[in-house]
CSV table of C-alpha atoms in Angstrom, one decimal:
chain,number,residue,atom,x,y,z
K,1,MET,CA,-12.2,52.4,-11.1
K,2,LYS,CA,-15.3,50.5,-9.9
K,3,LYS,CA,-13.3,47.2,-9.9
K,4,ALA,CA,-10.5,48.8,-7.8
K,5,PHE,CA,-13.1,50.1,-5.3
K,6,ILE,CA,-14.6,46.7,-4.9
K,7,ILE,CA,-11.2,45.1,-4.3
K,8,LEU,CA,-10.4,47.8,-1.7
K,9,LEU,CA,-13.8,47.3,0.0
K,10,ASN,CA,-13.2,43.5,0.2
K,11,PHE,CA,-9.8,44.1,1.8
K,12,VAL,CA,-11.3,46.4,4.5
K,13,VAL,CA,-13.9,43.8,5.3
K,14,LEU,CA,-11.2,41.1,5.5
K,15,LEU,CA,-9.2,43.3,8.0
K,16,LEU,CA,-12.3,43.9,10.1
K,17,GLY,CA,-13.0,40.2,10.2
K,18,ILE,CA,-9.4,39.4,11.3
K,19,SER,CA,-9.7,42.2,14.0
K,20,ARG,CA,-12.9,40.8,15.3
K,21,LEU,CA,-11.5,37.3,15.3
K,22,HIS,CA,-8.6,38.3,17.5
K,23,ALA,CA,-10.7,40.4,19.8
K,24,GLN,CA,-13.3,37.7,20.6
K,25,THR,CA,-13.7,36.5,24.2
K,26,VAL,CA,-13.1,32.8,24.7
K,27,SER,CA,-15.5,31.3,27.2
K,28,GLY,CA,-14.2,28.9,29.8
K,29,PRO,CA,-14.0,28.2,33.5
K,30,SER,CA,-14.3,31.3,35.6
K,31,GLY,CA,-13.1,31.8,39.1
K,32,TYR,CA,-10.0,34.0,39.0
K,33,LYS,CA,-9.3,35.5,42.4
K,34,VAL,CA,-6.8,36.9,44.7
K,35,LYS,CA,-7.6,35.6,48.2
K,36,ASP,CA,-6.2,36.0,51.7
K,37,LEU,CA,-6.4,32.6,53.3
K,38,GLY,CA,-5.7,34.0,56.8
K,39,ILE,CA,-2.7,33.6,59.0
K,40,GLY,CA,-1.2,30.2,58.8
K,41,PRO,CA,-1.4,27.6,61.5
K,42,GLY,CA,0.1,28.5,64.9
K,43,ASP,CA,3.4,27.1,66.3
K,44,TYR,CA,3.7,23.3,66.3
K,45,THR,CA,0.6,23.0,64.2
K,46,ARG,CA,0.2,21.1,60.9
K,47,SER,CA,-2.6,22.1,58.5
K,48,LEU,CA,-4.1,21.4,55.1
K,49,VAL,CA,-5.4,23.9,52.6
K,50,LEU,CA,-8.5,22.4,51.0
K,51,LEU,CA,-8.3,23.1,47.3
K,52,HIS,CA,-11.5,21.7,45.9
K,53,GLU,CA,-13.8,18.7,46.1
K,54,ILE,CA,-12.8,15.6,44.2
K,55,TYR,CA,-14.6,12.6,42.7
K,56,ASN,CA,-15.6,10.1,45.4
K,57,GLY,CA,-18.0,7.7,43.7
K,58,THR,CA,-20.5,10.2,42.4
K,59,LEU,CA,-20.0,12.0,39.1
K,60,LEU,CA,-18.7,15.5,39.9
K,61,GLY,CA,-19.1,19.0,38.4
K,62,PHE,CA,-16.1,21.1,37.4
K,63,ASN,CA,-13.5,21.8,40.1
K,64,ASN,CA,-10.0,23.2,39.8
K,65,THR,CA,-7.2,25.2,41.4
K,66,VAL,CA,-4.5,26.7,39.2
K,67,GLY,CA,-2.4,29.4,40.8
K,68,THR,CA,0.2,30.4,43.3
K,69,ILE,CA,0.1,30.2,47.1
K,70,THR,CA,2.6,32.2,49.1
K,71,ALA,CA,3.6,31.9,52.8
K,72,PHE,CA,5.9,34.2,54.8
K,73,ARG,CA,7.3,34.6,58.2
K,74,GLY,CA,9.5,37.4,59.6
K,75,ASN,CA,9.8,40.7,61.4
K,76,GLU,CA,11.9,42.3,64.1
K,77,VAL,CA,11.3,39.4,66.5
K,78,ALA,CA,10.5,36.5,64.1
K,79,GLY,CA,13.0,34.7,61.9
K,80,SER,CA,12.6,35.0,58.2
K,81,ARG,CA,11.0,32.2,56.2
K,82,MET,CA,9.5,32.0,52.7
K,83,ASP,CA,7.5,29.4,50.8
K,84,VAL,CA,5.9,29.6,47.3
K,85,ALA,CA,3.8,26.8,45.8
K,86,GLN,CA,2.4,26.6,42.3
K,87,VAL,CA,-0.7,24.4,42.2
K,88,ASN,CA,-2.3,22.7,39.2
K,89,THR,CA,-5.2,20.5,40.1
K,90,THR,CA,-8.6,19.6,38.7
K,91,SER,CA,-11.4,17.1,39.2
K,92,ALA,CA,-14.6,16.6,37.2
K,93,TYR,CA,-16.9,13.7,36.2
K,94,ASN,CA,-14.9,10.8,37.6
K,95,ARG,CA,-11.3,11.9,37.2
K,96,ILE,CA,-8.7,13.7,39.3
K,97,PHE,CA,-5.5,15.3,38.2
K,98,GLY,CA,-2.9,17.3,40.1
K,99,GLY,CA,0.7,18.4,40.5
K,100,VAL,CA,2.5,21.0,42.6
K,101,GLN,CA,5.8,22.7,42.4
K,102,SER,CA,7.2,24.4,45.5
K,103,VAL,CA,10.0,26.7,46.6
K,104,SER,CA,10.7,26.1,50.2
K,105,MET,CA,13.2,26.6,53.0
K,106,GLU,CA,12.0,23.5,54.7
K,107,GLN,CA,10.3,20.4,53.3
K,108,PRO,CA,8.4,20.6,50.0
K,109,TRP,CA,4.6,21.2,49.9
K,110,LYS,CA,2.6,18.1,49.2
K,111,LEU,CA,-0.7,17.2,47.7
K,112,LYS,CA,-3.0,15.2,50.0
K,113,THR,CA,-6.6,13.8,49.9
K,114,CYS,CA,-8.8,14.1,52.9
K,115,VAL,CA,-12.5,13.9,54.0
K,116,PHE,CA,-13.9,17.2,55.4
K,117,GLN,CA,-17.4,17.3,56.7
K,118,GLY,CA,-18.3,14.2,54.6
K,119,LYS,CA,-16.9,15.4,51.3
K,120,LYS,CA,-13.6,14.2,49.8
K,121,TYR,CA,-11.1,16.9,48.9
K,122,LEU,CA,-7.8,17.5,47.2
K,123,ALA,CA,-5.7,19.4,49.6
K,124,LEU,CA,-2.2,21.0,49.9
K,125,GLU,CA,0.0,20.5,52.9
K,126,PRO,CA,2.3,23.4,53.5
K,127,SER,CA,5.9,22.9,54.5
K,128,TYR,CA,6.1,22.4,58.2
K,129,SER,CA,8.2,24.1,60.8
K,130,ASP,CA,7.6,24.5,64.6
K,131,ALA,CA,7.5,28.3,64.1
K,132,HIS,CA,4.3,29.2,62.1
K,133,TYR,CA,4.0,31.6,59.2
K,134,ASN,CA,3.0,35.0,60.8
K,135,TRP,CA,1.9,36.5,57.5
K,136,SER,CA,-1.3,35.4,55.8
K,137,PHE,CA,-1.3,32.7,53.2
K,138,GLN,CA,-2.1,34.4,49.9
K,139,PHE,CA,-3.6,32.8,46.7
K,140,ALA,CA,-3.7,34.2,43.2
K,141,GLY,CA,-5.2,32.2,40.4
K,142,TRP,CA,-8.2,30.2,39.3
K,143,ALA,CA,-10.3,28.3,41.9
K,144,ASN,CA,-13.6,26.6,41.4
K,145,SER,CA,-15.1,24.0,43.8
K,146,THR,CA,-18.5,22.3,44.3
K,147,GLY,CA,-17.5,22.3,48.0
K,148,GLU,CA,-15.1,24.3,50.1
K,149,SER,CA,-12.4,26.2,48.3
K,150,LEU,CA,-9.0,27.4,49.7
K,151,LEU,CA,-9.9,26.7,53.3
K,152,CYS,CA,-7.1,26.2,55.8
K,153,VAL,CA,-7.8,23.5,58.4
K,154,ASN,CA,-5.5,22.5,61.2
K,155,TYR,CA,-5.3,18.7,61.8
K,156,MET,CA,-2.4,18.2,64.3
K,157,PHE,CA,-0.9,20.1,67.2
K,158,ARG,CA,2.3,19.0,68.9
K,159,GLY,CA,2.1,15.6,67.3
K,160,GLN,CA,-1.5,15.0,68.4
K,161,PRO,CA,-4.5,14.9,66.0
K,162,ILE,CA,-7.0,17.7,66.3
K,163,ASN,CA,-10.3,18.6,64.6
K,164,GLN,CA,-11.0,14.9,64.0
K,165,ASP,CA,-14.7,15.6,63.9
K,166,LEU,CA,-14.1,17.8,60.9
K,167,ILE,CA,-11.2,16.3,58.9
K,168,SER,CA,-10.1,12.7,58.5
K,169,ASN,CA,-8.7,10.1,56.1
K,170,ILE,CA,-5.6,12.2,55.3
K,171,GLU,CA,-3.6,10.4,52.6
K,172,ASP,CA,-0.8,11.2,50.1
K,173,PHE,CA,-1.9,12.0,46.6
K,174,THR,CA,0.4,10.8,43.8
K,175,ALA,CA,0.9,13.6,41.3
K,176,ASN,CA,-0.3,12.5,37.8
K,177,LEU,CA,0.5,15.4,35.6
K,178,ILE,CA,3.4,15.6,33.1
K,179,GLU,CA,5.5,18.8,32.9
K,180,THR,CA,7.5,19.5,29.8
K,181,HIS,CA,10.1,22.2,29.2
K,182,ASP,CA,10.6,22.6,25.4
K,183,VAL,CA,13.7,24.7,25.5
K,184,THR,CA,17.1,24.6,23.8
K,185,GLN,CA,18.9,24.1,27.1
K,186,MET,CA,18.0,23.9,30.8
K,187,ASN,CA,20.5,25.0,33.4
K,188,ILE,CA,20.4,24.0,37.0
K,189,THR,CA,23.2,25.5,39.1
K,190,GLY,CA,22.4,23.7,42.3
K,191,GLY,CA,21.8,20.1,43.2
K,192,LEU,CA,19.2,17.9,41.6
K,193,ASN,CA,17.3,15.0,43.3
K,194,ILE,CA,15.2,12.5,41.4
K,195,GLY,CA,13.0,10.1,43.3
K,196,THR,CA,14.3,11.3,46.7
K,197,GLU,CA,14.1,14.3,48.9
K,198,THR,CA,17.2,13.5,50.9
K,199,VAL,CA,19.7,16.4,50.5
K,200,ASN,CA,23.4,15.6,50.2
K,201,THR,CA,25.5,18.6,49.2
K,202,ASP,CA,28.4,16.3,48.2
K,203,TYR,CA,26.6,15.4,45.0
K,204,LYS,CA,25.1,17.5,42.2
K,205,LEU,CA,22.8,14.7,41.1
K,206,GLN,CA,21.0,12.0,43.2
K,207,VAL,CA,18.8,9.4,41.7
K,208,LYS,CA,16.8,6.8,43.7
K,209,GLY,CA,16.0,4.2,41.2
K,210,LYS,CA,17.2,2.9,37.8
K,211,VAL,CA,19.0,5.1,35.2
K,212,ARG,CA,19.0,4.2,31.6
K,213,ALA,CA,21.2,6.1,29.0
K,214,GLN,CA,22.5,5.5,25.6
K,215,GLU,CA,26.0,6.7,26.5
K,216,ILE,CA,27.7,7.9,29.6
K,217,LYS,CA,31.1,9.6,29.6
K,218,VAL,CA,33.1,9.7,32.9
K,219,GLU,CA,36.1,11.9,33.0
K,220,THR,CA,38.9,10.6,35.2
K,221,ALA,CA,42.6,11.2,35.7
K,222,ASN,CA,45.5,8.9,36.7
K,223,TRP,CA,44.7,6.1,34.2
K,224,PRO,CA,46.8,3.1,35.2
K,225,ASP,CA,49.1,2.8,32.2
K,226,TYR,CA,51.9,3.3,34.7
K,227,VAL,CA,51.6,-0.5,35.4
K,228,PHE,CA,53.5,-1.1,32.1
K,229,ALA,CA,56.3,1.3,33.1
K,230,LYS,CA,59.7,-0.5,33.5
K,231,ASP,CA,60.1,0.7,37.1
K,232,TYR,CA,56.6,-0.5,38.2
K,233,VAL,CA,56.8,-3.1,41.0
K,234,LEU,CA,54.4,-5.8,40.1
K,235,PRO,CA,52.9,-7.5,43.1
K,236,SER,CA,53.6,-11.2,43.2
K,237,LEU,CA,50.8,-13.8,43.0
K,238,LYS,CA,51.9,-15.0,46.4
K,239,GLU,CA,51.3,-11.5,47.9
K,240,THR,CA,48.0,-11.3,46.2
K,241,GLU,CA,47.0,-14.7,47.5
K,242,LYS,CA,47.9,-13.7,51.0
K,243,HIS,CA,45.9,-10.5,50.8
K,244,ILE,CA,42.8,-12.4,49.6
K,245,GLN,CA,43.1,-14.9,52.4
K,246,GLU,CA,43.4,-12.2,55.0
K,247,LYS,CA,41.0,-9.6,53.6
K,248,GLY,CA,38.6,-11.5,51.4
K,249,HIS,CA,39.0,-9.2,48.4
K,250,LEU,CA,41.7,-8.0,45.9
K,251,PRO,CA,44.3,-5.5,47.0
K,252,GLY,CA,43.2,-1.9,46.1
K,253,ILE,CA,39.6,-3.0,45.5
K,254,PRO,CA,36.9,-2.0,48.0
K,255,SER,CA,35.2,-4.8,50.0
K,256,ALA,CA,31.5,-5.7,49.6
K,257,GLU,CA,30.8,-4.0,52.9
K,258,GLU,CA,32.5,-0.7,51.8
K,259,VAL,CA,30.5,-0.8,48.5
K,260,LYS,CA,27.2,-1.4,50.4
K,261,ASN,CA,27.9,1.6,52.7
K,262,ASN,CA,29.5,4.0,50.3
K,263,GLY,CA,28.7,3.0,46.8
K,264,VAL,CA,31.4,3.2,44.1
K,265,ASN,CA,32.9,5.9,42.0
K,266,ILE,CA,32.5,4.7,38.5
K,267,GLY,CA,35.6,6.4,37.0
K,268,GLU,CA,37.8,5.4,40.0
K,269,MET,CA,36.5,1.9,40.0
K,270,ASN,CA,37.1,1.4,36.3
K,271,ALA,CA,40.7,2.6,36.7
K,272,LYS,CA,41.2,0.1,39.6
K,273,LEU,CA,39.7,-2.7,37.6
K,274,LEU,CA,41.9,-1.8,34.6
K,275,LYS,CA,44.9,-1.8,36.9
K,276,LYS,CA,44.1,-5.3,38.0
K,277,ILE,CA,43.6,-6.4,34.3
K,278,GLU,CA,47.0,-4.9,33.4
K,279,GLU,CA,48.7,-6.6,36.3
K,280,LEU,CA,47.0,-9.9,35.4
K,281,THR,CA,48.2,-9.4,31.8
K,282,LEU,CA,51.8,-9.0,32.9
K,283,HIS,CA,51.5,-12.1,35.0
K,284,LEU,CA,50.1,-14.0,32.0
K,285,ILE,CA,53.0,-12.8,29.9
K,286,GLU,CA,55.5,-14.0,32.4
K,287,GLN,CA,53.7,-17.3,32.8
K,288,ASN,CA,53.7,-17.7,29.0
K,289,LYS,CA,57.4,-17.0,28.8
K,290,MET,CA,58.0,-19.7,31.5
K,291,LEU,CA,55.8,-22.2,29.6
K,292,GLN,CA,57.7,-21.5,26.4
K,293,ALA,CA,61.0,-21.9,28.1
K,294,GLN,CA,59.8,-25.2,29.7
K,295,GLN,CA,58.5,-26.4,26.3
K,296,THR,CA,61.8,-25.6,24.7
K,297,GLU,CA,63.6,-27.5,27.4
K,298,ILE,CA,61.2,-30.5,27.1
K,299,ASN,CA,61.8,-30.5,23.3
K,300,SER,CA,65.6,-30.5,23.8
K,301,LEU,CA,65.3,-33.4,26.3
K,302,LYS,CA,63.2,-35.3,23.8
K,303,ILE,CA,65.8,-34.9,21.0
K,304,ALA,CA,68.6,-35.9,23.4
K,305,SER,CA,66.7,-38.9,24.5
K,306,LYS,CA,66.1,-40.1,20.9
K,307,SER,CA,69.8,-39.6,20.1
K,308,HIS,CA,70.8,-41.6,23.1
K,309,ALA,CA,68.4,-44.4,22.2
K,310,ASN,CA,69.8,-44.6,18.7
């Protein structure tokens, strides 16, 4: 009985220890806040939201901004507009990291660096439109700064710099964070741009730069096996030569200028190239038949010549 009681007591102590382990508070950066940043810049005005101070040659304390900034416009006399930016930035010691994701009806929000009253900052540039956001910028998240934090500063009005005595050296910041989605499948129902912000609704995917893949499958119809049909009219080599002389490229194949301006459809181009290969194959078969017939005739003439000589 005493042994059973000791076992039960040890089990209770173990449970209490697990409970305390799960209930402990983990220390870390403070600074969670919900903040009204004030009404956004007026009409025809560009601004920056100073996020936090960043390293500028002197070792720096802890700075960060991790959270969401919203911006809205709209009422009975103002057109509706909505922007949401998710900010992830930090700077401490001698390093700077940052990235931003934005949902916008205009241009994307961008990270910038600037100098404000002698200190260097990481800042966020809201999406611009001539008509300003008439509802306050709102921030919710963690923000810590050894300088200004979440301060909105106007720097341009109607294309002309303003507040140059306060803010200067505005430059793009190249995002240097890696975002990973570890999921079974990711679905994107709209278009996707990689390396470009140019929108072209004719394409679901646009890539500015090189693409490397282990395998690409292009589905296409009207594969040119019809070239081998008995009723197919094979263009003569003379017709092809005339077209090349006049146009400078093969019949049915886009010119260099067309490719430069419009690119090529891989599936369509492969079909066109195959068609040319098949036509060339038929010409080679005909040429081979002619050569064989000529060789047969030559052989016959040789035999006849030998017989005549004898």
